[in-house]
Amino acid sequence: MKRILASVDGSPASVHAARMALDLAQNTGAQLTLAHVTVPVMAPPDLPFSAPMLQEETQKAGERLLEDVARELGRMDLPRVNLLGNPAELLADLAEREGYDLIVVGSKGRGAVSRVLIGSVTDRLVHISKKPVLVVR
């Protein structure tokens, strides 16, 4: 195993998964990359601010989140990827395109309604990824 992709969304489960991914990377000599995916913002036209402005702010929030997780892991040198779109599809595509050997995700994310057993992004990712997905509880 040479490359591991850990998806983080700021939830305790995703930070725990990133810690496990870091341990795995250190034990196998693999390179760990942190990834965050921001879901596109939809805003009604009558709001006092524009959707692009809101999108730019959410992208910046994603950058800060990745930095916070890297800091929490004590590894500010970790590569980070901040994407915009559908999380499961983008993570699966990135892992395939960039040659990651493993995707590590938390079992529950920051979804509006917490799933009982597994988060909806995680569930979708497990079903569509051509690369192995490690779901950390």
Backbone as a chain_set.jsonl record, in Angstrom:
{"seq": "MKRILASVDGSPASVHAARMALDLAQNTGAQLTLAHVTVPVMAPPDLPFSAPMLQEETQKAGERLLEDVARELGRMDLPRVNLLGNPAELLADLAEREGYDLIVVGSKGRGAVSRVLIGSVTDRLVHISKKPVLVVR", "coords": {"N": [[0.846, -1.167, 0.0], [0.623, 2.126, -0.975], [-0.553, 4.666, -1.149], [-2.933, 6.53, 0.652], [-6.168, 7.795, 1.046], [-7.882, 9.964, 3.043], [-11.026, 10.905, 3.98], [-12.469, 13.806, 5.273], [-14.906, 15.556, 7.172], [-15.225, 17.174, 9.273], [-16.674, 16.084, 11.302], [-16.723, 14.236, 14.421], [-16.421, 11.49, 13.898], [-15.156, 11.438, 11.394], [-12.714, 12.669, 11.939], [-11.656, 10.868, 13.747], [-11.423, 8.687, 12.002], [-9.484, 9.741, 10.281], [-7.314, 9.832, 12.013], [-6.904, 7.088, 12.391], [-6.259, 6.428, 9.765], [-3.857, 7.808, 9.494], [-2.259, 6.409, 11.348], [-2.24, 3.908, 10.073], [-0.977, 4.615, 7.681], [1.548, 5.39, 8.653], [2.415, 2.954, 9.696], [2.645, 1.386, 7.439], [4.195, 2.749, 5.688], [2.97, 4.306, 3.815], [1.731, 7.103, 1.872], [-0.298, 9.653, 3.152], [-3.197, 11.429, 2.31], [-5.335, 14.1, 2.993], [-8.773, 14.693, 2.422], [-11.463, 16.84, 1.577], [-14.836, 17.417, 0.794], [-16.925, 19.836, -0.431], [-20.316, 20.369, -0.619], [-22.116, 21.703, -3.345], [-23.529, 24.973, -3.071], [-26.839, 26.009, -3.015], [-28.725, 28.804, -3.617], [-31.538, 30.88, -3.155], [-32.591, 33.411, -5.507], [-33.376, 35.828, -4.305], [-31.922, 36.426, -2.046], [-29.755, 38.484, 0.023], [-27.127, 38.108, -0.681], [-24.901, 36.564, -3.016], [-24.96, 33.326, -4.637], [-22.398, 32.508, -5.64], [-20.709, 33.984, -3.884], [-21.378, 32.813, -1.447], [-20.593, 30.216, -2.003], [-17.837, 30.552, -2.299], [-17.152, 31.19, 0.321], [-17.838, 28.786, 1.621], [-15.996, 27.084, 0.452], [-13.634, 28.182, 1.449], [-14.071, 27.606, 4.111], [-13.841, 24.853, 3.987], [-11.099, 24.617, 3.419], [-10.066, 25.621, 5.819], [-11.047, 23.681, 7.562], [-9.647, 21.377, 6.698], [-7.062, 22.209, 7.354], [-7.34, 22.431, 10.14], [-7.802, 19.746, 10.854], [-5.406, 18.561, 10.007], [-3.693, 19.883, 11.758], [-4.686, 18.923, 14.193], [-3.961, 16.28, 13.944], [-1.306, 16.582, 14.153], [0.275, 16.925, 11.949], [1.026, 18.989, 9.854], [2.159, 18.908, 7.393], [0.816, 17.226, 5.719], [-0.547, 16.339, 2.55], [-3.365, 17.99, 1.058], [-6.687, 17.962, -0.209], [-9.229, 19.869, -1.51], [-12.391, 19.73, -2.524], [-15.248, 20.372, -4.696], [-18.524, 19.419, -4.984], [-20.376, 16.371, -5.504], [-19.901, 14.38, -2.773], [-19.4, 11.454, -2.478], [-19.122, 10.518, -5.141], [-17.052, 12.174, -6.113], [-14.91, 11.511, -4.388], [-14.574, 8.76, -4.946], [-13.924, 8.923, -7.684], [-11.558, 10.486, -7.555], [-9.859, 8.795, -6.083], [-9.602, 6.645, -7.864], [-8.59, 7.892, -10.216], [-6.195, 9.128, -9.305], [-4.757, 7.049, -8.28], [-4.965, 6.016, -5.634], [-4.651, 3.635, -3.011], [-6.385, 2.997, -1.016], [-9.347, 4.179, 0.537], [-10.265, 5.988, 3.344], [-12.83, 6.434, 5.617], [-15.137, 7.936, 7.961], [-17.741, 6.364, 9.91], [-20.059, 7.792, 10.281], [-21.229, 10.923, 9.229], [-21.557, 14.493, 8.945], [-24.176, 14.799, 8.229], [-27.537, 16.122, 7.74], [-29.535, 14.617, 8.954], [-28.666, 12.231, 11.142], [-27.57, 9.033, 10.284], [-28.592, 5.737, 11.345], [-26.838, 3.473, 11.28], [-24.81, 3.894, 9.33], [-23.293, 6.593, 7.573], [-24.779, 8.482, 4.873], [-23.123, 9.358, 2.736], [-20.879, 7.754, 3.118], [-22.045, 5.224, 2.803], [-22.86, 5.347, 0.098], [-20.342, 5.707, -1.107], [-19.02, 3.292, -0.483], [-20.471, 1.592, -2.095], [-19.988, 2.47, -4.738], [-17.256, 2.824, -5.189], [-14.289, 1.831, -6.843], [-12.027, 1.277, -5.589], [-10.716, -0.07, -2.5], [-12.567, 0.59, 0.487], [-12.214, 1.706, 3.702], [-14.162, 1.69, 6.461], [-14.387, 3.437, 9.338], [-15.299, 2.989, 12.662]], "CA": [[0.0, 0.0, 0.0], [1.479, 3.3, -1.106], [-1.284, 5.932, -1.022], [-4.195, 6.445, 1.387], [-6.985, 8.998, 0.993], [-8.789, 10.031, 4.192], [-12.043, 11.93, 3.801], [-12.872, 14.449, 6.521], [-15.971, 16.555, 7.054], [-15.281, 17.9, 10.525], [-17.38, 15.309, 12.319], [-15.824, 13.432, 15.248], [-16.158, 10.207, 13.238], [-14.189, 11.6, 10.306], [-11.416, 12.959, 12.545], [-11.199, 9.563, 14.264], [-11.007, 7.91, 10.833], [-8.218, 10.315, 9.803], [-6.264, 9.353, 12.93], [-6.647, 5.683, 12.054], [-5.584, 6.426, 8.467], [-2.482, 8.228, 9.745], [-1.578, 5.258, 11.962], [-2.063, 2.909, 9.024], [0.047, 5.127, 6.76], [2.843, 5.321, 9.319], [2.797, 1.547, 9.86], [2.89, 0.743, 6.145], [5.044, 3.598, 4.861], [2.152, 4.911, 2.77], [1.491, 8.549, 1.925], [-1.674, 9.982, 3.495], [-3.747, 12.69, 1.829], [-6.642, 14.448, 3.55], [-9.685, 15.245, 1.418], [-12.756, 17.368, 2.016], [-15.696, 17.767, -0.331], [-18.003, 20.763, -0.131], [-21.48, 20.211, -1.483], [-22.445, 23.007, -3.924], [-24.56, 25.747, -2.385], [-27.963, 26.496, -3.82], [-29.319, 29.942, -2.918], [-32.583, 31.563, -3.917], [-32.095, 34.671, -6.064], [-33.768, 37.004, -3.538], [-31.07, 36.614, -0.875], [-28.905, 39.669, -0.103], [-25.785, 37.733, -1.11], [-24.977, 35.679, -4.179], [-24.525, 31.934, -4.48], [-20.939, 32.413, -5.757], [-20.09, 34.477, -2.653], [-21.599, 31.782, -0.443], [-19.761, 29.082, -2.394], [-16.452, 30.899, -1.982], [-17.005, 31.084, 1.773], [-17.852, 27.377, 2.014], [-14.712, 26.528, 0.019], [-12.653, 28.636, 2.439], [-14.336, 26.829, 5.326], [-13.254, 23.542, 3.732], [-9.646, 24.759, 3.588], [-9.803, 25.744, 7.262], [-11.322, 22.377, 8.16], [-8.499, 20.52, 6.384], [-5.94, 22.688, 8.159], [-7.61, 22.069, 11.534], [-7.612, 18.303, 11.021], [-3.955, 18.322, 9.917], [-3.116, 20.368, 13.02], [-5.085, 17.982, 15.237], [-3.164, 15.067, 13.748], [0.096, 16.921, 14.371], [0.955, 16.722, 10.666], [0.693, 20.089, 8.949], [2.776, 18.636, 6.099], [0.004, 16.304, 4.921], [-1.216, 16.894, 1.374], [-4.801, 18.185, 1.255], [-7.478, 18.185, -1.411], [-10.515, 20.472, -1.189], [-13.172, 19.584, -3.742], [-16.607, 20.885, -4.715], [-19.409, 18.554, -5.745], [-20.982, 15.246, -4.803], [-18.779, 13.77, -2.05], [-19.092, 10.048, -2.771], [-18.645, 10.385, -6.513], [-15.743, 12.821, -6.255], [-13.891, 10.725, -3.681], [-14.342, 7.535, -5.719], [-13.211, 9.312, -8.906], [-10.212, 10.908, -7.196], [-9.078, 7.608, -5.709], [-9.334, 5.885, -9.084], [-7.775, 8.698, -11.133], [-4.886, 9.442, -8.73], [-4.081, 5.821, -7.884], [-4.952, 5.709, -4.199], [-4.858, 2.217, -2.744], [-7.403, 2.842, 0.015], [-10.075, 5.361, 1.003], [-10.666, 5.816, 4.735], [-13.921, 7.347, 5.973], [-15.844, 7.672, 9.203], [-19.015, 5.676, 9.695], [-21.146, 8.782, 10.277], [-20.741, 12.264, 8.935], [-22.258, 15.649, 9.461], [-25.445, 14.929, 7.518], [-28.617, 16.788, 8.467], [-30.152, 13.597, 9.803], [-27.661, 11.195, 11.347], [-28.048, 7.686, 9.993], [-28.465, 4.841, 12.487], [-25.669, 2.61, 11.188], [-23.739, 4.372, 8.465], [-23.638, 7.839, 6.907], [-25.215, 8.306, 3.489], [-21.974, 9.49, 1.838], [-20.09, 6.536, 3.3], [-22.795, 4.13, 2.191], [-22.758, 5.499, -1.358], [-18.95, 5.496, -1.485], [-18.754, 1.854, -0.406], [-21.128, 0.92, -3.22], [-19.541, 2.872, -6.078], [-15.799, 2.91, -5.324], [-13.542, 0.695, -7.385], [-10.926, 1.087, -4.648], [-11.185, -0.488, -1.189], [-12.98, 1.639, 1.407], [-12.181, 1.316, 5.102], [-15.108, 2.473, 7.239], [-13.933, 3.413, 10.733], [-16.339, 3.295, 13.663]], "C": [[0.895, 1.234, 0.0], [0.751, 4.614, -0.857], [-2.634, 5.696, -0.354], [-4.882, 7.804, 1.317], [-7.958, 8.963, 2.163], [-9.739, 11.2, 3.994], [-12.459, 12.481, 5.158], [-13.963, 15.481, 6.245], [-16.133, 17.37, 8.333], [-16.008, 17.171, 11.634], [-16.369, 14.546, 13.17], [-15.466, 12.097, 14.587], [-15.111, 10.346, 12.139], [-12.798, 11.918, 10.849], [-10.816, 11.676, 13.125], [-10.69, 8.688, 13.111], [-9.668, 8.422, 10.291], [-7.061, 9.897, 10.703], [-5.893, 7.911, 12.619], [-5.895, 5.583, 10.724], [-4.118, 6.826, 8.628], [-1.681, 7.095, 10.374], [-1.271, 4.195, 10.916], [-0.961, 3.341, 8.056], [1.434, 5.024, 7.389], [3.335, 3.88, 9.456], [3.134, 0.852, 8.548], [3.829, 1.546, 5.248], [4.29, 4.269, 3.724], [2.061, 6.424, 2.958], [0.01, 8.774, 2.202], [-2.033, 11.347, 2.933], [-5.101, 12.892, 2.485], [-7.495, 15.066, 2.451], [-10.958, 15.731, 2.089], [-13.545, 17.722, 0.769], [-16.815, 18.66, 0.175], [-19.12, 20.528, -1.132], [-21.842, 21.588, -2.039], [-23.629, 23.663, -3.206], [-25.613, 26.206, -3.387], [-28.608, 27.622, -3.024], [-30.401, 30.565, -3.778], [-32.101, 32.94, -4.372], [-32.427, 35.907, -5.222], [-32.965, 37.209, -2.254], [-30.16, 37.826, -1.074], [-27.453, 39.359, -0.487], [-25.917, 36.702, -2.211], [-24.507, 34.269, -3.851], [-23.011, 31.803, -4.662], [-20.209, 32.911, -4.508], [-20.19, 33.422, -1.559], [-20.712, 30.575, -0.724], [-18.301, 29.329, -2.054], [-16.201, 30.768, -0.482], [-16.992, 29.629, 2.231], [-16.56, 26.676, 1.587], [-13.609, 26.93, 1.003], [-12.823, 27.868, 3.743], [-13.761, 25.421, 5.186], [-11.75, 23.561, 3.901], [-9.286, 24.839, 5.073], [-10.015, 24.407, 7.97], [-10.149, 21.428, 7.924], [-7.276, 20.918, 7.206], [-6.115, 22.291, 9.626], [-7.373, 20.586, 11.788], [-6.126, 17.964, 10.954], [-3.267, 18.746, 11.216], [-3.437, 19.398, 14.152], [-4.298, 16.678, 15.145], [-1.677, 15.32, 14.005], [0.925, 16.78, 13.113], [0.531, 17.796, 9.66], [1.26, 19.877, 7.548], [1.935, 17.72, 5.208], [-0.593, 17.005, 3.699], [-2.723, 16.961, 1.633], [-5.469, 18.492, -0.069], [-8.837, 18.706, -0.973], [-11.336, 20.524, -2.47], [-14.578, 20.165, -3.578], [-17.462, 19.969, -5.575], [-20.038, 17.484, -4.88], [-19.883, 14.45, -4.108], [-18.438, 12.34, -2.455], [-18.497, 9.889, -4.165], [-17.257, 10.993, -6.688], [-14.637, 12.037, -5.572], [-13.562, 9.446, -4.449], [-13.547, 7.841, -6.989], [-11.764, 9.707, -8.616], [-9.327, 9.707, -6.873], [-8.689, 6.796, -6.941], [-8.33, 6.624, -9.973], [-6.339, 8.902, -10.619], [-4.16, 8.218, -8.167], [-3.965, 5.588, -6.386], [-5.271, 4.233, -4.01], [-6.016, 1.973, -1.788], [-8.038, 4.198, 0.315], [-10.523, 5.057, 2.427], [-11.703, 6.883, 5.07], [-14.491, 6.969, 7.326], [-17.194, 7.043, 8.914], [-20.197, 6.634, 9.664], [-20.549, 10.142, 10.047], [-21.596, 13.332, 9.56], [-23.594, 15.851, 8.771], [-26.531, 15.532, 8.391], [-29.324, 15.828, 9.415], [-29.15, 12.466, 9.93], [-28.267, 9.821, 11.083], [-27.783, 6.787, 11.195], [-27.166, 4.05, 12.419], [-24.51, 3.216, 10.403], [-24.199, 5.638, 7.751], [-23.96, 7.614, 5.443], [-24.065, 8.441, 2.498], [-21.125, 8.231, 1.913], [-20.759, 5.352, 2.619], [-22.666, 4.174, 0.669], [-21.332, 5.198, -1.833], [-18.596, 4.011, -1.493], [-19.327, 1.135, -1.625], [-20.546, 1.277, -4.583], [-18.029, 2.841, -6.274], [-15.208, 1.633, -5.904], [-12.336, 0.374, -6.516], [-11.498, 0.633, -3.304], [-11.502, 0.732, -0.321], [-12.967, 1.059, 2.806], [-13.117, 2.259, 5.866], [-14.734, 2.308, 8.715], [-15.079, 3.807, 11.639], [-15.717, 3.946, 14.851]], "O": [[1.788, 1.382, 0.834], [1.364, 5.581, -0.403], [-3.382, 4.794, -0.732], [-4.245, 8.839, 1.508], [-8.768, 8.043, 2.27], [-9.31, 12.346, 3.858], [-12.765, 11.724, 6.079], [-13.946, 16.179, 5.23], [-17.068, 18.16, 8.459], [-15.964, 17.595, 12.788], [-15.274, 14.24, 12.7], [-14.334, 11.629, 14.706], [-14.269, 9.464, 11.971], [-11.801, 11.479, 10.275], [-9.615, 11.433, 13.004], [-9.656, 8.032, 13.231], [-8.817, 7.629, 9.888], [-5.958, 9.636, 10.222], [-4.715, 7.555, 12.587], [-5.0, 4.752, 10.575], [-3.24, 6.257, 7.979], [-0.543, 6.847, 9.975], [-0.169, 3.649, 10.881], [-0.118, 2.536, 7.662], [2.388, 4.615, 6.727], [4.532, 3.617, 9.345], [3.832, -0.162, 8.545], [4.215, 1.083, 4.175], [4.903, 4.749, 2.771], [2.282, 6.948, 4.049], [-0.843, 8.159, 1.563], [-1.269, 12.304, 3.063], [-5.919, 11.973, 2.533], [-7.008, 15.862, 1.648], [-11.46, 15.123, 3.034], [-12.997, 18.258, -0.194], [-17.557, 18.295, 1.087], [-18.892, 20.494, -2.341], [-21.873, 22.557, -1.281], [-24.584, 23.002, -2.799], [-25.299, 26.722, -4.46], [-28.999, 27.418, -1.874], [-30.217, 30.759, -4.98], [-31.288, 33.566, -3.691], [-31.803, 36.951, -5.418], [-33.301, 38.082, -1.454], [-29.825, 38.166, -2.209], [-26.64, 40.275, -0.604], [-26.947, 36.037, -2.32], [-23.751, 34.056, -2.904], [-22.38, 31.057, -3.913], [-19.2, 32.328, -4.112], [-19.227, 33.163, -0.837], [-20.147, 29.982, 0.195], [-17.606, 28.431, -1.579], [-15.146, 30.286, -0.069], [-16.226, 29.268, 3.125], [-16.083, 25.777, 2.279], [-12.754, 26.115, 1.349], [-11.842, 27.52, 4.4], [-13.251, 24.858, 6.156], [-11.177, 22.628, 4.463], [-8.33, 24.21, 5.527], [-9.255, 24.046, 8.868], [-9.706, 20.749, 8.85], [-6.543, 20.058, 7.695], [-5.161, 21.867, 10.279], [-6.81, 20.211, 12.816], [-5.636, 17.168, 11.755], [-2.374, 18.057, 11.711], [-2.575, 19.084, 14.973], [-4.007, 16.05, 16.163], [-0.885, 14.379, 14.066], [2.131, 16.545, 13.181], [-0.231, 17.526, 8.732], [0.886, 20.588, 6.615], [2.306, 17.465, 4.062], [-1.085, 18.128, 3.801], [-3.286, 16.114, 2.327], [-4.914, 19.175, -0.929], [-9.521, 18.076, -0.167], [-11.014, 21.273, -3.392], [-15.034, 20.415, -2.462], [-17.168, 19.761, -6.752], [-20.213, 17.664, -3.675], [-19.013, 13.895, -4.78], [-17.278, 12.052, -2.749], [-17.489, 9.205, -4.345], [-16.39, 10.402, -7.332], [-13.54, 11.91, -6.117], [-12.391, 9.092, -4.586], [-12.614, 7.116, -7.334], [-10.852, 9.311, -9.341], [-8.188, 9.619, -7.333], [-7.559, 6.316, -7.038], [-7.343, 6.043, -10.425], [-5.385, 8.856, -11.397], [-3.059, 8.348, -7.632], [-2.976, 5.024, -5.919], [-6.061, 3.655, -4.757], [-6.571, 0.875, -1.748], [-7.36, 5.225, 0.344], [-11.093, 3.998, 2.692], [-11.489, 8.073, 4.839], [-14.349, 5.834, 7.782], [-17.728, 7.171, 7.812], [-21.232, 6.317, 9.078], [-19.5, 10.48, 10.595], [-22.27, 13.112, 10.566], [-24.098, 16.974, 8.73], [-26.465, 15.468, 9.618], [-29.668, 16.189, 10.54], [-28.818, 11.813, 8.941], [-29.337, 9.49, 11.593], [-26.863, 7.038, 11.973], [-26.454, 3.966, 13.42], [-23.35, 3.057, 10.785], [-25.364, 5.746, 7.367], [-23.471, 6.662, 4.835], [-24.028, 7.71, 1.508], [-20.7, 7.701, 0.886], [-20.1, 4.569, 1.935], [-22.394, 3.156, 0.033], [-21.14, 4.517, -2.84], [-17.941, 3.533, -2.419], [-18.733, 0.179, -2.124], [-20.604, 0.46, -5.502], [-17.56, 2.832, -7.412], [-15.568, 0.52, -5.519], [-11.699, -0.666, -6.681], [-12.654, 0.926, -3.001], [-10.819, 1.754, -0.377], [-13.618, 0.051, 3.077], [-12.894, 3.469, 5.911], [-14.759, 1.206, 9.262], [-15.746, 4.818, 11.422], [-16.416, 4.284, 15.807]]}, "num_chains": 1, "name": "protein.A"}
